[in-house]
mmCIF file of C-alpha atoms and ligand atoms in Angstrom:
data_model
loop_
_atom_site.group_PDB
_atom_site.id
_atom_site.type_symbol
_atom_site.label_atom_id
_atom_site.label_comp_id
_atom_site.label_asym_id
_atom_site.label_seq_id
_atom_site.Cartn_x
_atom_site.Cartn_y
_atom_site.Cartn_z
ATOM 1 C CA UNK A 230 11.799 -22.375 2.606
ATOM 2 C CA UNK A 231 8.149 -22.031 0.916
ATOM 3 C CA UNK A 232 5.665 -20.326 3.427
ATOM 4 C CA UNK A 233 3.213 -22.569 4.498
ATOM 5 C CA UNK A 234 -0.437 -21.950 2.568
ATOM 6 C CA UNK A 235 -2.703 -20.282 4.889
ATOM 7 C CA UNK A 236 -6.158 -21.354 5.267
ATOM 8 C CA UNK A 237 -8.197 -18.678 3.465
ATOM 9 C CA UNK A 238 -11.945 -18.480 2.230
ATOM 10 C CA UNK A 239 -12.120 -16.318 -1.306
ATOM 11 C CA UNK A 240 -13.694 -13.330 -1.323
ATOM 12 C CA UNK A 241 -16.194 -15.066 -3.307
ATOM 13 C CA UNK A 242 -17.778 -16.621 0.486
ATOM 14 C CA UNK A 243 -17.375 -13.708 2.654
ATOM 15 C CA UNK A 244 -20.736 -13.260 0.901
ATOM 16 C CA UNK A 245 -20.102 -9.431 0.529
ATOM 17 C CA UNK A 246 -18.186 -9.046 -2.968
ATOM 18 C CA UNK A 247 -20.580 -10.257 -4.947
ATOM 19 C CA UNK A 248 -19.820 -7.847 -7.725
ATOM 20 C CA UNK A 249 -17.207 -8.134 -10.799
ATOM 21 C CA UNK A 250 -13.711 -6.989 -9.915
ATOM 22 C CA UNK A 251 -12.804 -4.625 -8.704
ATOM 23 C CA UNK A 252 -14.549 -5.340 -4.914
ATOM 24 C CA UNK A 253 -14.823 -2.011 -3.635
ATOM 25 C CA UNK A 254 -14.988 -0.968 0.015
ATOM 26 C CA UNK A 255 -15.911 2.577 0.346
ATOM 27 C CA UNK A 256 -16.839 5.240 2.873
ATOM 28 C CA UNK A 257 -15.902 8.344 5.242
ATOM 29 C CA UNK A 258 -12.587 7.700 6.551
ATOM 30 C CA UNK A 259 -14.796 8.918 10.218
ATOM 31 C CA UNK A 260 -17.958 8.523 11.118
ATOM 32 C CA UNK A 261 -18.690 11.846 12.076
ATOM 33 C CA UNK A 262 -22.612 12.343 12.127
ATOM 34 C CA UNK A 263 -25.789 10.543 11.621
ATOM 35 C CA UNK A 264 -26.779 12.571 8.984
ATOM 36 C CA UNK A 265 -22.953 12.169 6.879
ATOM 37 C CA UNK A 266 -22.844 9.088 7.516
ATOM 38 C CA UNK A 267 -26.817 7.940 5.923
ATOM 39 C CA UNK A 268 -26.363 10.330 3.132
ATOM 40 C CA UNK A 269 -23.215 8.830 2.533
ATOM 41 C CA UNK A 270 -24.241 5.340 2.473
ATOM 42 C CA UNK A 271 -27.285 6.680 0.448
ATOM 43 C CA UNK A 272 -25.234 8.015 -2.491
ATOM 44 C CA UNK A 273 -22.347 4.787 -1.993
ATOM 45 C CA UNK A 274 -25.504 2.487 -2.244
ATOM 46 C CA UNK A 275 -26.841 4.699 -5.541
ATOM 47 C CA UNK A 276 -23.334 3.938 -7.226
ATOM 48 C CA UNK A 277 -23.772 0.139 -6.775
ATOM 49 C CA UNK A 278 -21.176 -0.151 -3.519
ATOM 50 C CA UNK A 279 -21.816 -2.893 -1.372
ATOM 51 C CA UNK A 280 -19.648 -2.536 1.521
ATOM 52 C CA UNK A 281 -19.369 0.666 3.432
ATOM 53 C CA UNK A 282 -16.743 1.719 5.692
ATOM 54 C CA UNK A 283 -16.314 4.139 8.618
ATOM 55 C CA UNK A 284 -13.913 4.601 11.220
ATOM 56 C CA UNK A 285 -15.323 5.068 14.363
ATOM 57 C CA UNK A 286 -12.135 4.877 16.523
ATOM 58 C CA UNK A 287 -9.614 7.014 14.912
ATOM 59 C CA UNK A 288 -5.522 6.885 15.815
ATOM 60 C CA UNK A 289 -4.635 10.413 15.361
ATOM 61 C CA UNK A 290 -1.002 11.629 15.446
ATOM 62 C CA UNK A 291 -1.600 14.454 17.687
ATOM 63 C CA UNK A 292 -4.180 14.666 20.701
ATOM 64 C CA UNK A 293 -7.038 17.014 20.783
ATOM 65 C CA UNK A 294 -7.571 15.674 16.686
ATOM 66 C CA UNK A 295 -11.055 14.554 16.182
ATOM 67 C CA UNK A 296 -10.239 10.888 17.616
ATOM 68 C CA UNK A 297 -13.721 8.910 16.589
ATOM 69 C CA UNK A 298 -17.338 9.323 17.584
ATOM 70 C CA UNK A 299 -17.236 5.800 19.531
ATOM 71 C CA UNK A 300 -19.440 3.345 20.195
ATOM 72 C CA UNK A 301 -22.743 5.472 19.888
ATOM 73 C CA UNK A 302 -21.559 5.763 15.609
ATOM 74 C CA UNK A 303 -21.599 1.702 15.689
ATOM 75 C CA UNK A 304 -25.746 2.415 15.872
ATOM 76 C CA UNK A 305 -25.463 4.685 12.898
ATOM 77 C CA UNK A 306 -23.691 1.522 10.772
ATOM 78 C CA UNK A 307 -26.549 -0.686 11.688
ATOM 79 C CA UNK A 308 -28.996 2.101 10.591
ATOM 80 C CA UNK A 309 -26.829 1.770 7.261
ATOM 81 C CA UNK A 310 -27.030 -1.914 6.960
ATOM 82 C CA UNK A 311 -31.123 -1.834 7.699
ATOM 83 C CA UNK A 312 -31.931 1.116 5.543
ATOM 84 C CA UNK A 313 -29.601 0.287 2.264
ATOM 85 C CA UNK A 314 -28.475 -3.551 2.745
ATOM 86 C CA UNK A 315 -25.253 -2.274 2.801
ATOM 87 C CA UNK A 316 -22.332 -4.235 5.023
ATOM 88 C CA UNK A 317 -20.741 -2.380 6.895
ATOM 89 C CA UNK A 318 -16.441 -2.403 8.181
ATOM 90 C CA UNK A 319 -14.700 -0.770 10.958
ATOM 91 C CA UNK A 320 -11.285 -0.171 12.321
ATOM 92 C CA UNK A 321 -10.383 -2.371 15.338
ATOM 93 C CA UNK A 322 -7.284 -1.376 17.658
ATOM 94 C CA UNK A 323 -8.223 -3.702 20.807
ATOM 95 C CA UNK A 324 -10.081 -6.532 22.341
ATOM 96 C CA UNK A 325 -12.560 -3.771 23.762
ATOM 97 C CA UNK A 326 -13.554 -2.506 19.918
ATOM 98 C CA UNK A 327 -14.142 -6.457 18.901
ATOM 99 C CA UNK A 328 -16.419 -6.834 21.628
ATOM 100 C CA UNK A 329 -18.715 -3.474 20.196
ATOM 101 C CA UNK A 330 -18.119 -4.677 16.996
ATOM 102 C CA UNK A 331 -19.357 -7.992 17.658
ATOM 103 C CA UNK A 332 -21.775 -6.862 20.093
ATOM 104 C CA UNK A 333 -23.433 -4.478 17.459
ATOM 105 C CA UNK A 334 -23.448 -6.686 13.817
ATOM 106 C CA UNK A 335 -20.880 -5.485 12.159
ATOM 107 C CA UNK A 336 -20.254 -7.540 8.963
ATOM 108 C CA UNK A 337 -15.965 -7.135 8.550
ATOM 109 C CA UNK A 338 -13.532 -5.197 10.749
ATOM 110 C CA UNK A 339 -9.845 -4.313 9.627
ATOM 111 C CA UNK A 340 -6.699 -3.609 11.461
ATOM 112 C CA UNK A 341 -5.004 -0.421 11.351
ATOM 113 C CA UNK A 342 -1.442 0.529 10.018
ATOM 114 C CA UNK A 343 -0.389 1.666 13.499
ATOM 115 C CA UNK A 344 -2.027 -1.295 14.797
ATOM 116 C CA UNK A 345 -0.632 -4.143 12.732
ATOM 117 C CA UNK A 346 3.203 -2.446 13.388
ATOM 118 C CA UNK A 347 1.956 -3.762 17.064
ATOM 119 C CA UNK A 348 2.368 -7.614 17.676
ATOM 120 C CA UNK A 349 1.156 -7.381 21.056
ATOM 121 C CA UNK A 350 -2.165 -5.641 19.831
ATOM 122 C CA UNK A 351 -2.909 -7.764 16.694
ATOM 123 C CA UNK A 352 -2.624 -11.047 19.481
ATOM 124 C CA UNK A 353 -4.979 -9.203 21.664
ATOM 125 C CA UNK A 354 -7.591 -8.713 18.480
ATOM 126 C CA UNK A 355 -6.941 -12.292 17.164
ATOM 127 C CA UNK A 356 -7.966 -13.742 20.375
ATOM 128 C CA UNK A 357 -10.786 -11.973 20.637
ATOM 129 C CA UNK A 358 -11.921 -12.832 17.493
ATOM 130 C CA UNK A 359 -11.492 -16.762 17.838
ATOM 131 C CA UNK A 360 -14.587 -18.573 17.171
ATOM 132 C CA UNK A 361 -16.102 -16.051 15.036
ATOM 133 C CA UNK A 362 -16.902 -15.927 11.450
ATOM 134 C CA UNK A 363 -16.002 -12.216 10.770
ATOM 135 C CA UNK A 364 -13.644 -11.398 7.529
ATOM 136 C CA UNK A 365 -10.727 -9.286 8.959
ATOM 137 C CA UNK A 366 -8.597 -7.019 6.700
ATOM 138 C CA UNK A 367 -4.978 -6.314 7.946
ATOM 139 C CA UNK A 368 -3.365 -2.934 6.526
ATOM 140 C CA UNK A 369 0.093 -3.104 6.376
ATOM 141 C CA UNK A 370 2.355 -1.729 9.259
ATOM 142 C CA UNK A 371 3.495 1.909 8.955
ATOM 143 C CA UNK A 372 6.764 0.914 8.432
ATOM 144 C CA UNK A 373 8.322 -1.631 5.212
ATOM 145 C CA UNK A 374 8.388 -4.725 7.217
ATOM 146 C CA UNK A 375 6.877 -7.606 5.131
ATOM 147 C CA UNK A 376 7.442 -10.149 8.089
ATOM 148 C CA UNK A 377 5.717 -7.787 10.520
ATOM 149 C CA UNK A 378 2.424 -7.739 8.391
ATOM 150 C CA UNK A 379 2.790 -11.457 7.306
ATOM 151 C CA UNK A 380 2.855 -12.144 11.504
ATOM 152 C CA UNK A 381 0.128 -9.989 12.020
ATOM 153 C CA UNK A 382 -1.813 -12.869 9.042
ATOM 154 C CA UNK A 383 -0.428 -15.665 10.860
ATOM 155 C CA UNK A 384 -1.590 -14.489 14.463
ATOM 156 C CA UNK A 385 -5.370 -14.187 13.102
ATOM 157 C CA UNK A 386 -5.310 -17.036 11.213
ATOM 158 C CA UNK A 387 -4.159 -19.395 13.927
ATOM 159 C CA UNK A 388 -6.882 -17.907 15.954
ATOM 160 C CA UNK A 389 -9.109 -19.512 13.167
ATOM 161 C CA UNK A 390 -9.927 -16.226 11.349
ATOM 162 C CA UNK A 391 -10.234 -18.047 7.808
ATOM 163 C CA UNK A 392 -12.207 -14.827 5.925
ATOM 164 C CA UNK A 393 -8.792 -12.732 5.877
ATOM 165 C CA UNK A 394 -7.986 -10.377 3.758
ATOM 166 C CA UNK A 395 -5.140 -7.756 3.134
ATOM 167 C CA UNK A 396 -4.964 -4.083 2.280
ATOM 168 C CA UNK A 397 -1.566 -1.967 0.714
ATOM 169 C CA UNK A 398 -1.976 1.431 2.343
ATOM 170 C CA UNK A 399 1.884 2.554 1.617
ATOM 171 C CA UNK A 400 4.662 3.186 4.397
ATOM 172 C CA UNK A 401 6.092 5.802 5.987
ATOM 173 C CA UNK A 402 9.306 7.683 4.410
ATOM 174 C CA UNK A 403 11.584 10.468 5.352
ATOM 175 C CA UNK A 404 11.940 10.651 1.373
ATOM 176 C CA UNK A 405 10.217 13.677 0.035
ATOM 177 C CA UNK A 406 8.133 12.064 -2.647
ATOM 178 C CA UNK A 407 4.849 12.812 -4.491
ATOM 179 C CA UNK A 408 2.227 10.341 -2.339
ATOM 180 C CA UNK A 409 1.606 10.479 1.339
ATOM 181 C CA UNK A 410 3.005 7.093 1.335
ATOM 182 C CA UNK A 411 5.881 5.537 -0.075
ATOM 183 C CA UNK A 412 3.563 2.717 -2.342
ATOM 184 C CA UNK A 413 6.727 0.178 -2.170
ATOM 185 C CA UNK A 414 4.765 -1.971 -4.692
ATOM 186 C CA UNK A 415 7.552 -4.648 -4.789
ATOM 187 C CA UNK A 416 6.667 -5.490 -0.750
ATOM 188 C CA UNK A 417 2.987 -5.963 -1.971
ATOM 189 C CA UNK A 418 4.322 -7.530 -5.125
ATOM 190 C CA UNK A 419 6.381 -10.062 -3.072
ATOM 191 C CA UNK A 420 3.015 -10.644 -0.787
ATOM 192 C CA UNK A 421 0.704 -11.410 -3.388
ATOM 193 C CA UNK A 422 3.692 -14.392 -4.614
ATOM 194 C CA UNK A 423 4.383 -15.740 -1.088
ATOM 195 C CA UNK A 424 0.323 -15.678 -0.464
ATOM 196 C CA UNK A 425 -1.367 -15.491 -3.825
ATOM 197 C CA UNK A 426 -4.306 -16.996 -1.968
ATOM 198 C CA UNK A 427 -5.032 -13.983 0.938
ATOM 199 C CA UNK A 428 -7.399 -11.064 -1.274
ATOM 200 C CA UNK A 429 -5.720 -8.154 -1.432
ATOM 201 C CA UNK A 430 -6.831 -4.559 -1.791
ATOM 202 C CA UNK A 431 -5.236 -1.377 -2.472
ATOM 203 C CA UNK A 432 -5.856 1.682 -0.138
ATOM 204 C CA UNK A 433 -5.554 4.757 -2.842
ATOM 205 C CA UNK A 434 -6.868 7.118 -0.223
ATOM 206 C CA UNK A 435 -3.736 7.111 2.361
ATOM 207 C CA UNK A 436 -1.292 5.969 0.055
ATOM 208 C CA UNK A 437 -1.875 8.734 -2.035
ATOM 209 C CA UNK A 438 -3.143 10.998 0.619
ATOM 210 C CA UNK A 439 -4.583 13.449 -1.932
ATOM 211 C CA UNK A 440 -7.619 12.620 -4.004
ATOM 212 C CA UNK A 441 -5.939 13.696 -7.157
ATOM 213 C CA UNK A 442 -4.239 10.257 -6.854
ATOM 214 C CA UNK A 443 -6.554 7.917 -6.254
ATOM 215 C CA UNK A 444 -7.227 7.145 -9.867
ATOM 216 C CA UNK A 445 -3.739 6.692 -11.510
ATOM 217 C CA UNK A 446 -2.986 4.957 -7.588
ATOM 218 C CA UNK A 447 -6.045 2.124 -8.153
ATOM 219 C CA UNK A 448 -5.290 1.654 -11.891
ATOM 220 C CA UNK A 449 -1.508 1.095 -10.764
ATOM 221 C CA UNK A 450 -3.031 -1.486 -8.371
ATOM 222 C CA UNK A 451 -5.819 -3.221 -10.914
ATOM 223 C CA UNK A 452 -2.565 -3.259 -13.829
ATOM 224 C CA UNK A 453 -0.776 -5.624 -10.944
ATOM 225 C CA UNK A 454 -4.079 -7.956 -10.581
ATOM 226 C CA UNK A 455 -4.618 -7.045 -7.007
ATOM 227 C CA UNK A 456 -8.400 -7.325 -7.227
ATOM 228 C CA UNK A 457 -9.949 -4.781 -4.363
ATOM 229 C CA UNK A 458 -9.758 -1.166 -3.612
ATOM 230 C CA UNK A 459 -10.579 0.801 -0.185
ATOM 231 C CA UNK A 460 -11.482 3.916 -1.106
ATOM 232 C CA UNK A 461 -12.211 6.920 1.492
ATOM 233 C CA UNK A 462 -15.814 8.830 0.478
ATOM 234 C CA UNK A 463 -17.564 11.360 2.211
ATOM 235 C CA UNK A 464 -20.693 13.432 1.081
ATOM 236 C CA UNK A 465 -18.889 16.857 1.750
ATOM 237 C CA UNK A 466 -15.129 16.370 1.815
ATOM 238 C CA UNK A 467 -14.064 19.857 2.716
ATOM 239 C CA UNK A 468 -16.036 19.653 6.154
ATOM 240 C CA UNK A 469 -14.590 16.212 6.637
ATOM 241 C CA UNK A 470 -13.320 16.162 10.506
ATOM 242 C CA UNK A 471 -10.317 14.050 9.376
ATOM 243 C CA UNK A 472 -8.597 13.244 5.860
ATOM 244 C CA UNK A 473 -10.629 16.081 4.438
ATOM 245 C CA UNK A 474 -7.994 16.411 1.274
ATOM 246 C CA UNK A 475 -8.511 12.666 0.229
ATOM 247 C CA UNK A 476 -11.862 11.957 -0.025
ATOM 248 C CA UNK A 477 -14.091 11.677 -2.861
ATOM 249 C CA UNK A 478 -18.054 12.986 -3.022
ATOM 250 C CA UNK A 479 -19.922 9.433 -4.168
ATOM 251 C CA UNK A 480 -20.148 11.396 -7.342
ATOM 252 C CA UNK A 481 -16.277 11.868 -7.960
ATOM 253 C CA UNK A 482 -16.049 8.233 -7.145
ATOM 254 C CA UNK A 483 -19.071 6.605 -9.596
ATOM 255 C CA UNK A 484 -17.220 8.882 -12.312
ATOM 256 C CA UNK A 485 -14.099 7.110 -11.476
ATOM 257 C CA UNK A 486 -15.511 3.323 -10.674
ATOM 258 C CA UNK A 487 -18.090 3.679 -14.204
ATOM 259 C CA UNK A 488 -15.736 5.415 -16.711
ATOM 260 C CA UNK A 489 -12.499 6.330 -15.807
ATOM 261 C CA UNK A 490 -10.925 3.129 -14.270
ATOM 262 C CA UNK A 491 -9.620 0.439 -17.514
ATOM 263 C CA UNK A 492 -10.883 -3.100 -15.968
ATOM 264 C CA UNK A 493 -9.099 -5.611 -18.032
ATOM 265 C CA UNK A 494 -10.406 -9.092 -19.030
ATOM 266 C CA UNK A 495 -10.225 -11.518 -15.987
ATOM 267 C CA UNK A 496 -7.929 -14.614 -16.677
ATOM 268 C CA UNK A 497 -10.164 -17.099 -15.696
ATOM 269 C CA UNK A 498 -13.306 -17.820 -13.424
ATOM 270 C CA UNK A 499 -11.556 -19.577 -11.006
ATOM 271 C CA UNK A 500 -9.917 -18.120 -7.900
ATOM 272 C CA UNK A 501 -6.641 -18.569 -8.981
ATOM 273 C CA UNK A 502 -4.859 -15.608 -9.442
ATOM 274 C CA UNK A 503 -3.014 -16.028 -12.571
ATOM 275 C CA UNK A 504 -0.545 -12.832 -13.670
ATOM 276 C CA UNK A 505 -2.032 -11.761 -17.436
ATOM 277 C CA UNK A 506 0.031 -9.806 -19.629
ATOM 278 C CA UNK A 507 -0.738 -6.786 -17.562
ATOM 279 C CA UNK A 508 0.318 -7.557 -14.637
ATOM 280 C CA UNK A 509 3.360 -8.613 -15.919
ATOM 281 C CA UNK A 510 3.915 -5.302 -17.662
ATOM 282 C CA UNK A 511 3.056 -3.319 -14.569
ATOM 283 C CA UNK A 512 5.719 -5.851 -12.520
ATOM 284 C CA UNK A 513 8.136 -4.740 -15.144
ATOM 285 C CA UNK A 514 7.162 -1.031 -14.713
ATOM 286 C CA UNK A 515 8.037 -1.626 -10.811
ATOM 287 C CA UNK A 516 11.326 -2.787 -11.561
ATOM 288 C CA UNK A 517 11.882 -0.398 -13.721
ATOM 289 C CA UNK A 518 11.127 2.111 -11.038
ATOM 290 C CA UNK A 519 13.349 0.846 -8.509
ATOM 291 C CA UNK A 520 16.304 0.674 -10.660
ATOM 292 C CA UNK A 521 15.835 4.724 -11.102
ATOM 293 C CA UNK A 522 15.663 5.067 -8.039
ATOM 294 C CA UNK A 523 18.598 3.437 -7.269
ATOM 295 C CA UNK A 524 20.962 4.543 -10.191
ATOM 296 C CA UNK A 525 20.001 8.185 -8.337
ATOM 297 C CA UNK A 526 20.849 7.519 -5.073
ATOM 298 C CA UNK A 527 23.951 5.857 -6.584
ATOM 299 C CA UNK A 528 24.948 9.488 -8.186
ATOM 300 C CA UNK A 529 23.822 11.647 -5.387
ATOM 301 C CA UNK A 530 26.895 9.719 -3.456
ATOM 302 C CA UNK A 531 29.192 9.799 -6.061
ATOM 303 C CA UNK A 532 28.221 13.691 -6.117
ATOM 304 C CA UNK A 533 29.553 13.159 -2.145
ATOM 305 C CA UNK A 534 32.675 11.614 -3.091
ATOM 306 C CA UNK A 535 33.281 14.039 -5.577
ATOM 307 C CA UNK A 536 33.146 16.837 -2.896
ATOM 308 C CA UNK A 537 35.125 14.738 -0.647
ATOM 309 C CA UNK A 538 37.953 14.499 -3.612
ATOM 310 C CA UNK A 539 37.425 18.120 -4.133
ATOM 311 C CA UNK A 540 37.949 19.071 -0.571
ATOM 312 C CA UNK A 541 41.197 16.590 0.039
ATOM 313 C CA UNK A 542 43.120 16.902 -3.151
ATOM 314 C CA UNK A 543 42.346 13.238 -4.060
ATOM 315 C CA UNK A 544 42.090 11.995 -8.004
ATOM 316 C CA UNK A 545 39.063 11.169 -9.362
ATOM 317 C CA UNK A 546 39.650 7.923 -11.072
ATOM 318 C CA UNK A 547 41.149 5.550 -8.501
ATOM 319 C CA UNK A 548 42.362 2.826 -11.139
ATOM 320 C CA UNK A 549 42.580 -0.274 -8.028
ATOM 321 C CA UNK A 550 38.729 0.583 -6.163
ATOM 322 C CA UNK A 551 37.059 0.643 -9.582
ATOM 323 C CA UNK A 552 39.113 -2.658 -10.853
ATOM 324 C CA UNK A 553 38.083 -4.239 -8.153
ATOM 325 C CA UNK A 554 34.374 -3.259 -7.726
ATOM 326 C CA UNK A 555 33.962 -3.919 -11.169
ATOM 327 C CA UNK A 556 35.300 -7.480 -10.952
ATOM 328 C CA UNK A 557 32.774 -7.787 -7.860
ATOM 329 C CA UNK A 558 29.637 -6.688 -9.576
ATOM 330 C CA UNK A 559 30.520 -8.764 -12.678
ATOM 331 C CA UNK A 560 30.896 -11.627 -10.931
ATOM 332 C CA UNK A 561 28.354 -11.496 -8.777
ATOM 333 C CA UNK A 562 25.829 -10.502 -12.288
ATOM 334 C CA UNK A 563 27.286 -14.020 -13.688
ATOM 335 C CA UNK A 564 25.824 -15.855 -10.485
ATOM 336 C CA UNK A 565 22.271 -14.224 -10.744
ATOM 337 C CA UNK A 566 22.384 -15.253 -14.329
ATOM 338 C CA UNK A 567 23.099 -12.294 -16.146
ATOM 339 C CA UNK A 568 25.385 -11.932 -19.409
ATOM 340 C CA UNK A 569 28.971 -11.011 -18.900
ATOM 341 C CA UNK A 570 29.212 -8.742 -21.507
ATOM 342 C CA UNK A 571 25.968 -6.840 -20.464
ATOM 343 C CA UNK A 572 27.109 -6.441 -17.122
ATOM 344 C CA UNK A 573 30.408 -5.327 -18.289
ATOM 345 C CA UNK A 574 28.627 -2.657 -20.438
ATOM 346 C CA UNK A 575 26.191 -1.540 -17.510
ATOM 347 C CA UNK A 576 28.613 -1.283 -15.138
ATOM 348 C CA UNK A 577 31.113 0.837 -17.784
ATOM 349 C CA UNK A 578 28.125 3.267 -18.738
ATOM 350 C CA UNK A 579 27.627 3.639 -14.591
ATOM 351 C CA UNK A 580 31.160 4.519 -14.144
ATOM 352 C CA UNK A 581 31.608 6.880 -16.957
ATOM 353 C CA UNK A 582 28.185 9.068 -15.852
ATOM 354 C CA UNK A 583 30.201 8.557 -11.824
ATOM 355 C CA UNK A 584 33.347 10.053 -12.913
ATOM 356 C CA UNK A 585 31.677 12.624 -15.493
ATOM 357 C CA UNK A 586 29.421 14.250 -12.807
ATOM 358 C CA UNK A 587 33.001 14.169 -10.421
ATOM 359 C CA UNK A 588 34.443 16.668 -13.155
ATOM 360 C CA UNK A 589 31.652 18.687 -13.197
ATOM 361 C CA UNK A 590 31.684 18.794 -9.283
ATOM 362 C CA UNK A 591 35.575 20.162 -9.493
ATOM 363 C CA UNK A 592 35.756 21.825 -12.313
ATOM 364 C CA UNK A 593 32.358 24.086 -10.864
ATOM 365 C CA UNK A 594 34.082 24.108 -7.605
ATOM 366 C CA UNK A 595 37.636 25.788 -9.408
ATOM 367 C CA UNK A 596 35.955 28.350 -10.911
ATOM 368 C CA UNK A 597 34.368 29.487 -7.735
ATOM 369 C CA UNK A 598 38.168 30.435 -6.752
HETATM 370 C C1 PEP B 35 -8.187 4.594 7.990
HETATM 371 O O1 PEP B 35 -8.408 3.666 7.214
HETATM 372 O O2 PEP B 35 -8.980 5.491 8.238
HETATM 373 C C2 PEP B 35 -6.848 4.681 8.617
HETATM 374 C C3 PEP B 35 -6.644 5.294 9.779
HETATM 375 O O3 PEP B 35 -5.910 4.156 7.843
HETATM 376 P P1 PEP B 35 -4.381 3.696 8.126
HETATM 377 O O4 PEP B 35 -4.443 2.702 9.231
HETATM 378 O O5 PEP B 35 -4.032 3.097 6.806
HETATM 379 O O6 PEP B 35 -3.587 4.929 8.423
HETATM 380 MN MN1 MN B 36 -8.540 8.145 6.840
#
């Protein structure tokens, strides 16, 4: 069943990204301080930024964590938007932070990871943002759950919210692995194609969770065509009362915007996104990724097995279970399409490196005796 086309404005009339792609949102990741947050703004606004972020409600995962300045910072954003013309964003979690953020200008608001994994907190926001005009970006919940974060889209927009927008800030994992968050790029992947029409931005900051990955993260993201970036900044990172490790000086992040970042030639004028050769190489490098990934966790269980034969006595090559898996995975390979022979030689090449790492597991395993 196609998903029914949601009613979006571009970015192009939220009349904030006025600027060639990428749109950048950028700022502290809290607002901490009149003074970090203006000289902030003063050296985002130097770089050519034109949306500034700040959260001033923060969900920490312990108590007693700096937890947001509150509505007193909201003043501080408005001294941002009348002293640089900057627009300014926030976090929202509840009806009660729409109201301040209405109440006090703010230009866009987004919705949280924790937040958006909440159904019953996202209906809350979207009502109280019915009848207003303010662009809302939804993060992605905390855990891989496409339909969760599509539900979260459909709430606001059947509230009327028409200026929506989403951003990829990675999930959760158990899996030791290099980024904070696991980037999952085929769930964002498999967004942009169901909703090509919602914007989409990348969050390098809490995917990567370090700022030595914001770069290779955003490029990943640009390569794909997703066409905005949120990017956590802070005057003086190391003091930072929260995400001190992944935050960029306005400096760090001019020298990254102005001459390390490869923007490649737009597709078109219009709207449309359109994958370029690019993006289709960088779809291909996902793939590619995932398969890895899989053919490993494939051999860490056939290293199981292996210890299992080990243990009971049991042969390695069990001539009926491979016969019959292999007739499985063929056939099902000829229903998606794929080559019979190619399959056959895959699925071969798999088995050999199975049963070869199964010998090394006993014969390693005899020799302890
Ligand atoms: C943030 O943007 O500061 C934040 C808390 O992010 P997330 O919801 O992605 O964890
Ligand atoms: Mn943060």
């Amino acid at each position: 069943m196609a998903d029914k086309k949601l009613d979006i404005v571009p970015l192009s009339g939220w009349g904030m990204f006025t600027d060639p792609q990428p749109s950048v949102v950028a700022g502290p990741c809290s607002a901490e301080t009149e003074e970090q947050v203006m000289e902030t703004a003063k050296g985002l606004k130097e770089l050519g930024i034109n949306v500034f972020r700040a959260g001033i409600w923060k969900p920490r995962t312990h108590p007693g964590c700096f937890e947001g300045i509150g509505v007193p910072g909201l003043k501080w954003l408005q001294k941002v938007q009348k002293e640089y013309g900057l627009k300014v964003a926030t976090e929202v979690a509840s009806e009660k932070h729409v109201a301040e953020c209405l109440k006090h200008g703010i230009d866009m608001v987004w919705i949280g990871a924790r937040t958006t994994a909440n159904p019953f907190l996202v209906q809350e926001i979207a009502d109280a943002l019915a009848g207003t005009d303010i662009p809302v970006l939804v993060k992605n919940p905390v855990n891989p759950d496409l339909e969760l974060w599509i539900g979260a889209l459909e709430r606001l927009s059947r509230a009327g919210v028409r200026k929506l927008g989403v951003i990829h800030r990675g999930f959760s994992t158990f899996d030791k692995i290099k980024y904070r968050n696991d980037p999952h790029w085929d769930i964002a992947l498999e967004m942009r194609s169901r909703y090509p029409e919602i914007p989409f931005f990348t969050d390098p900051s809490h995917m990567g969770g370090s700022r030595d990955y914001i770069l290779e993260i955003s490029q990943r993201s640009l390569d794909l065509g997703l066409e905005g970036l949120m990017i956590e900044a802070h005057c003086n990172p190391e003091t930072a009362l929260s995400d001190s490790k992944q935050q960029l000086t306005p400096d760090q992040l001019k020298d990254m915007l102005h001459d390390q970042i490869v923007v490649r030639e737009a597709d078109s004028d219009s709207q449309e996104w359109k994958e370029n050769i690019y993006q289709l190489r960088a779809k291909i490098d996902v793939i590619d990724e995932n398969i890895l990934y899989a053919l490993a966790s494939r051999m860490q269980i056939s290293r199981q097995i292996g210890e299992y034969k080990k243990d009971n006595n049991v042969a390695i090559v069990q001539a009926s279970r491979w016969d019959s898996l292999f007739d499985k995975v063929v056939k099902k390979g000829t229903e998606y399409g794929l080559p019979e022979k190619f399959m056959k030689d895959v699925f071969n090449a798999i088995h050999e490196a199975s049963v070869e790492i199964q010998n090394e597991i006993i014969s390693d395993k005899s020799s302890e005796h």
